[in-house]
Short mmCIF file of C-alpha atoms in Angstrom, two decimals:
data_model
loop_
_atom_site.label_atom_id
_atom_site.label_comp_id
_atom_site.label_asym_id
_atom_site.label_seq_id
_atom_site.Cartn_x
_atom_site.Cartn_y
_atom_site.Cartn_z
CA MET J 7 119.52 112.66 92.47
CA VAL J 8 119.57 114.55 89.22
CA PHE J 9 122.65 112.80 87.86
CA ARG J 10 121.92 109.39 89.37
CA ARG J 11 120.96 106.64 86.95
CA ALA J 12 117.53 105.71 88.34
CA ALA J 13 115.75 102.44 87.61
CA VAL J 14 113.07 104.42 85.87
CA VAL J 15 113.12 103.34 82.23
CA SER J 16 111.76 99.84 82.67
CA MET J 17 109.17 101.22 85.04
CA SER J 18 107.97 103.81 82.54
CA VAL J 19 107.83 101.28 79.74
CA CYS J 20 105.89 98.81 81.85
CA ALA J 21 103.35 101.57 82.47
CA LEU J 22 102.45 101.35 78.80
CA VAL J 23 100.72 98.09 79.62
CA ALA J 24 97.88 100.13 81.10
CA THR J 25 95.23 101.20 78.61
CA SER J 26 93.48 103.68 80.89
CA VAL J 27 95.93 106.56 81.11
CA GLY J 28 95.32 110.20 81.92
CA GLY J 29 94.53 112.33 78.90
CA ALA J 30 94.25 109.33 76.59
CA ASP J 31 91.90 109.13 73.66
CA ALA J 32 91.11 106.05 71.63
CA GLY J 33 92.38 105.87 68.09
CA PRO J 34 92.70 103.32 65.29
CA GLY J 35 95.41 100.79 66.04
CA GLY J 36 96.16 101.95 69.54
CA VAL J 37 95.48 104.07 72.59
CA GLY J 38 96.46 107.72 73.06
CA VAL J 39 98.86 108.11 75.95
CA LEU J 40 99.61 111.83 76.30
CA PRO J 41 97.72 115.01 77.26
CA SER J 42 96.58 117.09 74.31
CA PRO J 43 99.13 119.70 73.17
CA GLY J 44 98.54 123.27 74.32
CA GLY J 45 98.73 124.89 70.88
CA ALA J 46 96.34 124.89 67.96
CA VAL J 47 98.73 123.85 65.16
CA PRO J 48 98.62 120.23 63.88
CA VAL J 49 101.84 118.34 64.53
CA GLY J 50 103.85 116.10 62.23
CA SER J 51 106.77 113.88 63.18
CA THR J 52 109.57 111.92 61.59
CA THR J 53 112.78 110.21 62.67
CA LEU J 54 116.31 110.64 61.35
CA HIS J 55 119.34 108.39 61.57
CA LEU J 56 122.37 110.69 61.73
CA VAL J 57 125.96 109.49 61.30
CA ASP J 58 128.87 111.76 62.19
CA ALA J 59 131.44 110.23 59.86
CA GLY J 60 134.17 112.51 61.18
CA ARG J 61 133.78 111.53 64.84
CA GLN J 62 134.86 108.31 66.50
CA ASP J 63 132.28 107.07 68.97
CA PRO J 64 133.78 107.44 72.48
CA PHE J 65 132.08 104.22 73.63
CA GLN J 66 132.70 102.13 70.48
CA PRO J 67 135.92 103.44 68.91
CA ASP J 68 135.60 101.14 65.89
CA ARG J 69 132.39 102.95 64.83
CA SER J 70 131.52 106.48 63.78
CA ARG J 71 129.20 108.28 66.17
CA GLU J 72 125.57 107.76 65.17
CA LEU J 73 122.36 109.14 66.63
CA MET J 74 118.64 108.67 66.36
CA VAL J 75 116.53 111.82 66.59
CA SER J 76 112.84 112.60 66.26
CA VAL J 77 111.59 115.80 64.64
CA PHE J 78 108.23 117.36 65.59
CA TYR J 79 106.97 120.26 63.48
CA PRO J 80 103.89 122.26 62.46
CA ALA J 81 102.14 120.16 59.83
CA THR J 82 99.39 120.29 57.25
CA GLU J 83 97.15 117.72 55.51
CA VAL J 84 97.42 115.56 58.62
CA HIS J 85 94.16 113.74 57.82
CA ARG J 86 96.04 111.86 55.10
CA TYR J 87 98.67 110.46 57.47
CA PRO J 88 98.69 107.93 60.35
CA ARG J 89 99.05 108.86 63.99
CA ALA J 90 102.60 108.24 65.16
CA HIS J 91 103.27 105.43 67.61
CA TYR J 92 104.76 106.34 70.96
CA ALA J 93 107.36 103.60 70.44
CA SER J 94 108.01 102.00 67.07
CA THR J 95 106.87 98.57 65.99
CA GLU J 96 110.51 97.43 65.90
CA LEU J 97 111.29 98.63 69.41
CA ILE J 98 108.21 97.17 71.10
CA PRO J 99 108.97 93.46 70.40
CA GLY J 100 112.46 93.86 71.84
CA LEU J 101 111.07 95.48 74.98
CA GLU J 102 108.36 92.83 75.30
CA LYS J 103 110.99 90.11 75.22
CA GLU J 104 113.17 91.93 77.75
CA LEU J 105 110.31 92.75 80.15
CA GLY J 106 108.23 89.63 79.66
CA VAL J 107 105.02 91.61 79.09
CA GLU J 108 102.82 92.41 76.12
CA LEU J 109 102.59 96.11 75.30
CA PRO J 110 99.55 97.64 73.60
CA GLY J 111 99.75 100.03 70.68
CA ALA J 112 100.35 103.53 72.05
CA LEU J 113 99.70 106.60 69.91
CA THR J 114 100.84 110.21 70.16
CA HIS J 115 99.15 113.37 68.83
CA ALA J 116 101.58 113.73 65.92
CA TYR J 117 101.03 112.51 62.37
CA ARG J 118 103.89 110.54 60.91
CA GLY J 119 105.38 112.01 57.75
CA ALA J 120 102.78 114.76 57.23
CA PRO J 121 103.98 117.76 55.16
CA ALA J 122 105.39 120.70 57.10
CA GLN J 123 103.43 123.98 57.09
CA ALA J 124 105.63 125.89 54.69
CA ALA J 125 103.77 129.20 54.86
CA SER J 126 106.23 130.25 57.58
CA THR J 127 109.50 129.34 59.23
CA TYR J 128 109.68 128.29 62.87
CA PRO J 129 112.27 128.52 65.64
CA VAL J 130 114.12 125.29 66.39
CA VAL J 131 114.37 123.71 69.85
CA LEU J 132 116.69 120.84 70.81
CA TYR J 133 115.53 118.43 73.53
CA THR J 134 118.04 116.30 75.47
CA PRO J 135 116.73 113.77 78.03
CA GLY J 136 117.87 112.77 81.49
CA ALA J 137 120.73 110.42 82.28
CA GLY J 138 120.06 106.97 80.87
CA VAL J 139 116.58 107.99 79.67
CA SER J 140 115.12 107.72 76.16
CA ARG J 141 114.15 110.75 74.10
CA VAL J 142 110.71 109.10 73.91
CA LEU J 143 109.88 110.44 77.37
CA GLY J 144 110.15 113.99 75.98
CA THR J 145 107.49 113.38 73.33
CA GLY J 146 104.70 115.23 75.16
CA LEU J 147 106.71 118.44 75.55
CA ALA J 148 107.98 118.19 71.97
CA GLU J 149 104.46 117.85 70.61
CA ASP J 150 103.27 120.71 72.79
CA LEU J 151 105.98 123.07 71.51
CA ALA J 152 105.41 122.00 67.91
CA SER J 153 101.69 122.73 68.29
CA ARG J 154 102.68 126.29 69.28
CA GLY J 155 104.83 126.83 66.20
CA TYR J 156 108.27 125.32 66.93
CA VAL J 157 110.33 122.63 65.27
CA VAL J 158 111.54 120.35 68.06
CA VAL J 159 114.31 117.78 67.73
CA THR J 160 114.59 115.16 70.48
CA VAL J 161 117.93 113.35 70.71
CA ASP J 162 118.95 109.92 71.96
CA HIS J 163 122.56 109.87 73.16
CA THR J 164 123.80 106.49 72.00
CA TYR J 165 125.41 104.19 74.60
CA GLU J 166 123.94 106.34 77.38
CA THR J 167 120.23 106.18 76.51
CA GLY J 168 118.36 103.18 77.90
CA PRO J 169 116.93 100.67 77.79
CA VAL J 170 117.90 100.77 74.09
CA VAL J 171 118.33 103.08 71.12
CA GLU J 172 116.63 101.62 68.06
CA PHE J 173 118.31 102.09 64.69
CA PRO J 174 116.88 101.25 61.25
CA GLY J 175 116.32 97.57 60.61
CA GLY J 176 115.51 96.89 64.24
CA ARG J 177 119.13 97.14 65.48
CA LEU J 178 118.97 97.81 69.22
CA VAL J 179 121.92 99.46 71.00
CA ARG J 180 122.05 99.22 74.77
CA PRO J 181 123.94 101.52 77.18
CA ALA J 182 127.66 101.08 77.64
CA LEU J 183 128.54 99.44 80.93
CA ALA J 184 130.59 101.62 83.25
CA PRO J 185 133.23 99.67 85.20
CA ASN J 186 132.57 101.61 88.41
CA GLY J 187 128.86 102.28 88.01
CA PHE J 188 127.40 105.69 87.27
CA ASP J 189 130.37 107.60 88.67
CA THR J 190 132.03 110.93 87.94
CA ALA J 191 134.20 109.57 85.13
CA ILE J 192 131.30 108.11 83.15
CA ARG J 193 129.13 111.18 83.77
CA GLU J 194 131.88 113.40 82.40
CA LYS J 195 132.20 111.15 79.34
CA TYR J 196 128.45 111.19 78.79
CA ILE J 197 128.20 114.98 79.01
CA ALA J 198 131.13 115.47 76.65
CA ALA J 199 129.45 113.18 74.13
CA ARG J 200 126.12 114.99 74.53
CA LEU J 201 127.64 118.37 73.76
CA LEU J 202 129.20 117.10 70.55
CA ASP J 203 125.94 115.31 69.72
CA LEU J 204 123.94 118.53 69.99
CA ARG J 205 126.46 120.43 67.89
CA PHE J 206 126.29 117.72 65.23
CA VAL J 207 122.47 117.77 65.24
CA LEU J 208 122.54 121.51 64.58
CA ASP J 209 125.06 120.97 61.76
CA SER J 210 122.75 118.31 60.30
CA LEU J 211 119.76 120.66 60.49
CA ALA J 212 121.78 123.30 58.65
CA GLY J 213 122.33 120.77 55.89
CA LEU J 214 118.63 119.95 55.87
CA ALA J 215 117.75 123.64 55.56
CA ALA J 216 120.21 123.90 52.66
CA GLY J 217 118.41 121.15 50.77
CA THR J 218 120.34 117.99 51.65
CA ASN J 219 118.91 114.90 53.32
CA PRO J 220 120.93 114.14 56.48
CA ASP J 221 119.32 110.73 57.03
CA ALA J 222 121.94 107.98 56.72
CA GLU J 223 119.57 105.78 54.72
CA SER J 224 118.31 108.73 52.65
CA ASP J 225 114.77 107.84 53.63
CA PRO J 226 112.19 110.26 52.20
CA LEU J 227 111.61 113.35 54.35
CA PRO J 228 108.27 115.02 55.03
CA ALA J 229 107.54 117.58 52.35
CA ASP J 230 108.98 121.06 53.03
CA LEU J 231 110.63 120.03 56.31
CA GLY J 232 113.89 121.76 55.44
CA ARG J 233 112.09 124.93 54.34
CA VAL J 234 110.45 125.59 57.73
CA LEU J 235 113.63 125.62 59.85
CA ASP J 236 114.60 129.02 61.23
CA LEU J 237 118.15 128.38 62.36
CA ASP J 238 118.63 132.00 63.40
CA ARG J 239 116.38 131.27 66.39
CA ILE J 240 117.47 128.19 68.35
CA GLY J 241 116.67 127.05 71.88
CA ALA J 242 117.66 124.05 73.99
CA VAL J 243 115.72 122.31 76.74
CA GLY J 244 116.61 119.28 78.81
CA HIS J 245 115.58 117.27 81.83
CA SER J 246 117.93 116.35 84.70
CA SER J 247 121.45 115.93 83.27
CA GLY J 248 119.88 116.96 79.97
CA GLY J 249 119.09 120.30 81.62
CA HIS J 250 122.76 120.70 82.45
CA ALA J 251 123.65 119.70 78.88
CA ALA J 252 121.20 122.25 77.44
CA VAL J 253 122.77 125.11 79.39
CA GLU J 254 126.31 123.90 78.75
CA ALA J 255 125.56 123.56 75.03
CA MET J 256 124.36 127.16 74.99
CA HIS J 257 127.63 128.22 76.60
CA GLU J 258 129.65 126.26 74.04
CA ASP J 259 127.64 126.99 70.87
CA ARG J 260 126.73 130.57 69.97
CA ARG J 261 123.94 129.32 67.72
CA ILE J 262 121.84 128.52 70.79
CA ASP J 263 119.99 131.62 71.99
CA ALA J 264 118.12 130.42 75.10
CA ALA J 265 118.01 127.36 77.35
CA VAL J 266 115.65 125.69 79.81
CA ASP J 267 116.95 123.39 82.54
CA MET J 268 114.23 121.14 84.01
CA ASP J 269 115.24 119.76 87.41
CA GLY J 270 118.95 119.49 86.72
CA GLN J 271 122.19 120.64 88.19
CA ILE J 272 124.24 122.96 85.98
CA GLY J 273 127.50 121.15 86.54
CA VAL J 274 128.98 119.75 89.72
CA ASP J 275 132.55 120.89 89.24
CA GLU J 276 134.77 122.27 86.49
CA ALA J 277 135.06 118.84 84.90
CA PHE J 278 131.43 119.12 83.90
CA GLY J 279 131.88 122.25 81.84
CA ARG J 280 132.27 125.97 81.95
CA ALA J 281 128.70 127.24 82.31
CA VAL J 282 129.13 127.35 86.10
CA THR J 283 132.72 128.54 86.26
CA GLU J 284 132.46 131.15 83.48
CA GLY J 285 128.76 131.95 83.42
CA VAL J 286 126.44 132.32 80.43
CA ASP J 287 125.51 135.56 78.70
CA ARG J 288 122.20 134.31 77.21
CA PRO J 289 118.87 133.67 78.94
CA THR J 290 118.30 130.62 81.14
CA LEU J 291 115.12 129.36 82.77
CA VAL J 292 115.45 126.79 85.56
CA LEU J 293 112.36 124.79 86.54
CA THR J 294 112.63 122.54 89.58
CA SER J 295 110.36 120.04 91.28
CA ALA J 296 109.28 120.19 94.90
CA GLN J 297 111.21 116.95 95.37
CA ILE J 298 114.53 118.36 94.27
CA GLU J 299 113.96 121.57 96.22
CA GLU J 300 113.47 119.43 99.33
CA VAL J 301 116.57 117.33 98.67
CA GLY J 302 118.61 120.41 97.76
CA ASP J 303 121.35 118.58 95.87
CA ALA J 304 121.15 120.94 92.90
CA ASN J 305 121.57 124.06 94.99
CA PRO J 306 125.39 124.36 95.03
CA SER J 307 125.67 124.33 91.25
CA LEU J 308 122.66 126.61 90.78
CA ASP J 309 124.02 129.05 93.37
CA ALA J 310 127.37 129.17 91.57
CA PHE J 311 125.69 129.57 88.21
CA TRP J 312 123.57 132.46 89.50
CA GLN J 313 126.66 134.30 90.69
CA ARG J 314 128.38 134.14 87.29
CA ALA J 315 125.61 134.10 84.68
CA THR J 316 125.17 137.54 83.12
CA GLY J 317 122.20 136.77 80.90
CA TRP J 318 118.52 136.93 81.89
CA LYS J 319 117.80 134.14 84.37
CA ARG J 320 114.91 132.90 86.47
CA HIS J 321 114.37 129.93 88.77
CA LEU J 322 110.82 128.64 89.38
CA ALA J 323 109.61 125.64 91.39
CA ILE J 324 106.42 123.63 90.93
CA ALA J 325 104.62 122.38 94.04
CA ASP J 326 103.68 118.72 94.60
CA SER J 327 105.95 117.59 91.76
CA ALA J 328 108.79 115.07 91.63
CA HIS J 329 111.78 114.58 89.36
CA TYR J 330 110.12 112.68 86.50
CA ASP J 331 106.99 114.82 86.36
CA PHE J 332 108.92 116.87 83.80
CA THR J 333 108.72 113.87 81.44
CA ASP J 334 105.87 111.75 80.05
CA MET J 335 106.24 109.26 82.86
CA ALA J 336 103.42 110.71 84.95
CA SER J 337 101.02 110.40 82.01
CA LEU J 338 102.03 106.79 81.38
CA VAL J 339 101.53 105.55 84.93
CA PRO J 340 97.86 104.65 85.59
CA ALA J 341 96.18 106.25 88.59
CA LEU J 342 96.15 103.06 90.66
CA ALA J 343 99.91 102.64 90.25
CA ARG J 344 100.85 106.22 91.10
CA PRO J 345 101.43 105.60 94.84
CA ALA J 346 103.99 102.91 93.99
CA ALA J 347 105.75 105.36 91.67
CA SER J 348 106.01 108.14 94.26
CA THR J 349 109.82 108.02 94.15
CA TYR J 350 109.59 109.35 90.61
CA ILE J 351 106.31 111.26 90.26
CA GLY J 352 104.51 113.60 92.66
CA ALA J 353 100.95 114.28 93.71
CA ILE J 354 100.32 116.92 91.05
CA GLU J 355 97.90 115.77 88.34
CA PRO J 356 99.73 114.77 85.13
CA ASP J 357 97.62 116.98 82.86
CA ARG J 358 98.15 119.96 85.14
CA MET J 359 101.90 119.40 85.29
CA ALA J 360 102.09 119.01 81.51
CA SER J 361 100.15 122.25 81.08
CA LEU J 362 102.40 124.19 83.45
CA VAL J 363 105.63 122.86 81.97
CA GLY J 364 104.40 123.44 78.42
CA ASP J 365 103.29 126.99 79.21
CA TYR J 366 106.51 128.04 80.93
CA VAL J 367 108.88 126.37 78.47
CA ALA J 368 106.96 127.88 75.54
CA ALA J 369 106.94 131.27 77.29
CA MET J 370 110.72 131.16 77.59
CA PHE J 371 111.18 130.55 73.90
CA ASP J 372 108.37 132.93 72.92
CA LYS J 373 110.08 135.65 74.94
CA PHE J 374 113.63 135.16 73.69
CA LEU J 375 113.28 133.53 70.28
CA ARG J 376 110.18 135.44 69.17
CA GLU J 377 110.74 138.60 71.24
CA ARG J 378 107.25 138.51 72.69
CA THR J 379 106.56 140.64 75.77
CA ASP J 380 103.21 139.20 76.81
CA THR J 381 104.25 135.78 78.16
CA VAL J 382 103.66 134.31 81.62
CA LEU J 383 107.26 135.28 82.36
CA ASP J 384 106.40 138.95 81.79
CA ARG J 385 103.68 139.23 84.43
CA PRO J 386 103.16 138.27 88.08
CA ILE J 387 102.71 134.55 88.67
CA THR J 388 99.07 133.58 89.21
CA GLU J 389 99.37 129.79 89.14
CA PRO J 390 99.15 128.56 92.76
CA GLU J 391 101.59 125.71 92.11
CA VAL J 392 104.40 127.96 90.83
CA ARG J 393 106.70 130.05 92.98
CA THR J 394 109.80 132.08 92.25
CA ILE J 395 113.00 130.84 93.90
CA ARG J 396 115.18 133.63 92.47
#
């Protein structure tokens, strides 16, 4: 389940056709599509095109590895800047042609290009999505964390992310075709690429903090963006195979101080990394859906991880939830279509699920990146939907 390439992307994009979505608010030029962030800080966003000139792309050996990332951050003067679109104006026409539908303008809660709040520095969190899924579906969580005082970088893993990764100029890159489907060999290749991607993103952020512009086109950056990065406090969070990648990246890269795995295995066998076989000495939070708890296919890897991990660890499950409730998908699917999407989303209300996920992910990073002792992880659970597995 958690590593299977589901036919979810086209479904989630088609849901954008609906204009009456949970938590939406009308705005100029489009319709809001996400629940309001849980913090009080205004959010800015920008995108970066990163090129790792020293690394051959494992899926296109004649090209250097290149990535598209989005950065969400505490912002100021947001009234002077436009609301960011959920998907860009270049990406939407390509999707419309592919899907044969017309998509409305969809807005997020972030303000594109607004100056960063430079009165402070903020911990950095990397977000890596599920197998074959766009970073776009992590926008809600990224905005929520940014509104609480984090800089969040969401990453598309080129030639795995679907339906496309959009690069400057409207160039659309589709996933590489695996000769034997989504099998062990291609999963191993994807995870290996993800780990190097995340390392390269952190290297690029270090350059940004040092005053250089890592964008391949040298497009102007939001004012003070490099000044607000606290690269001594770094977390990683991911969904499904992105959850595995987040934990594995923490094992491999000492710069990462804490990780959150949302509904993912932490490796299936040794070929998928060393977090399971060697353990991890830094804190890990695992959040699972009721669906995956019922299926149980993540249990062997989680059991093995629990035996070997020496850092703080906790495993919580959320009732009435399904695998893609940890993404924006539940907020994008209109109420009338939810029964048809029950393979992917559960009965829990989207706003409630977003609130729970935002609170617990933020609590994890508040506790271990900010050394707070008053988080929801430091007191008995009172939310009726949340239970402790271990």
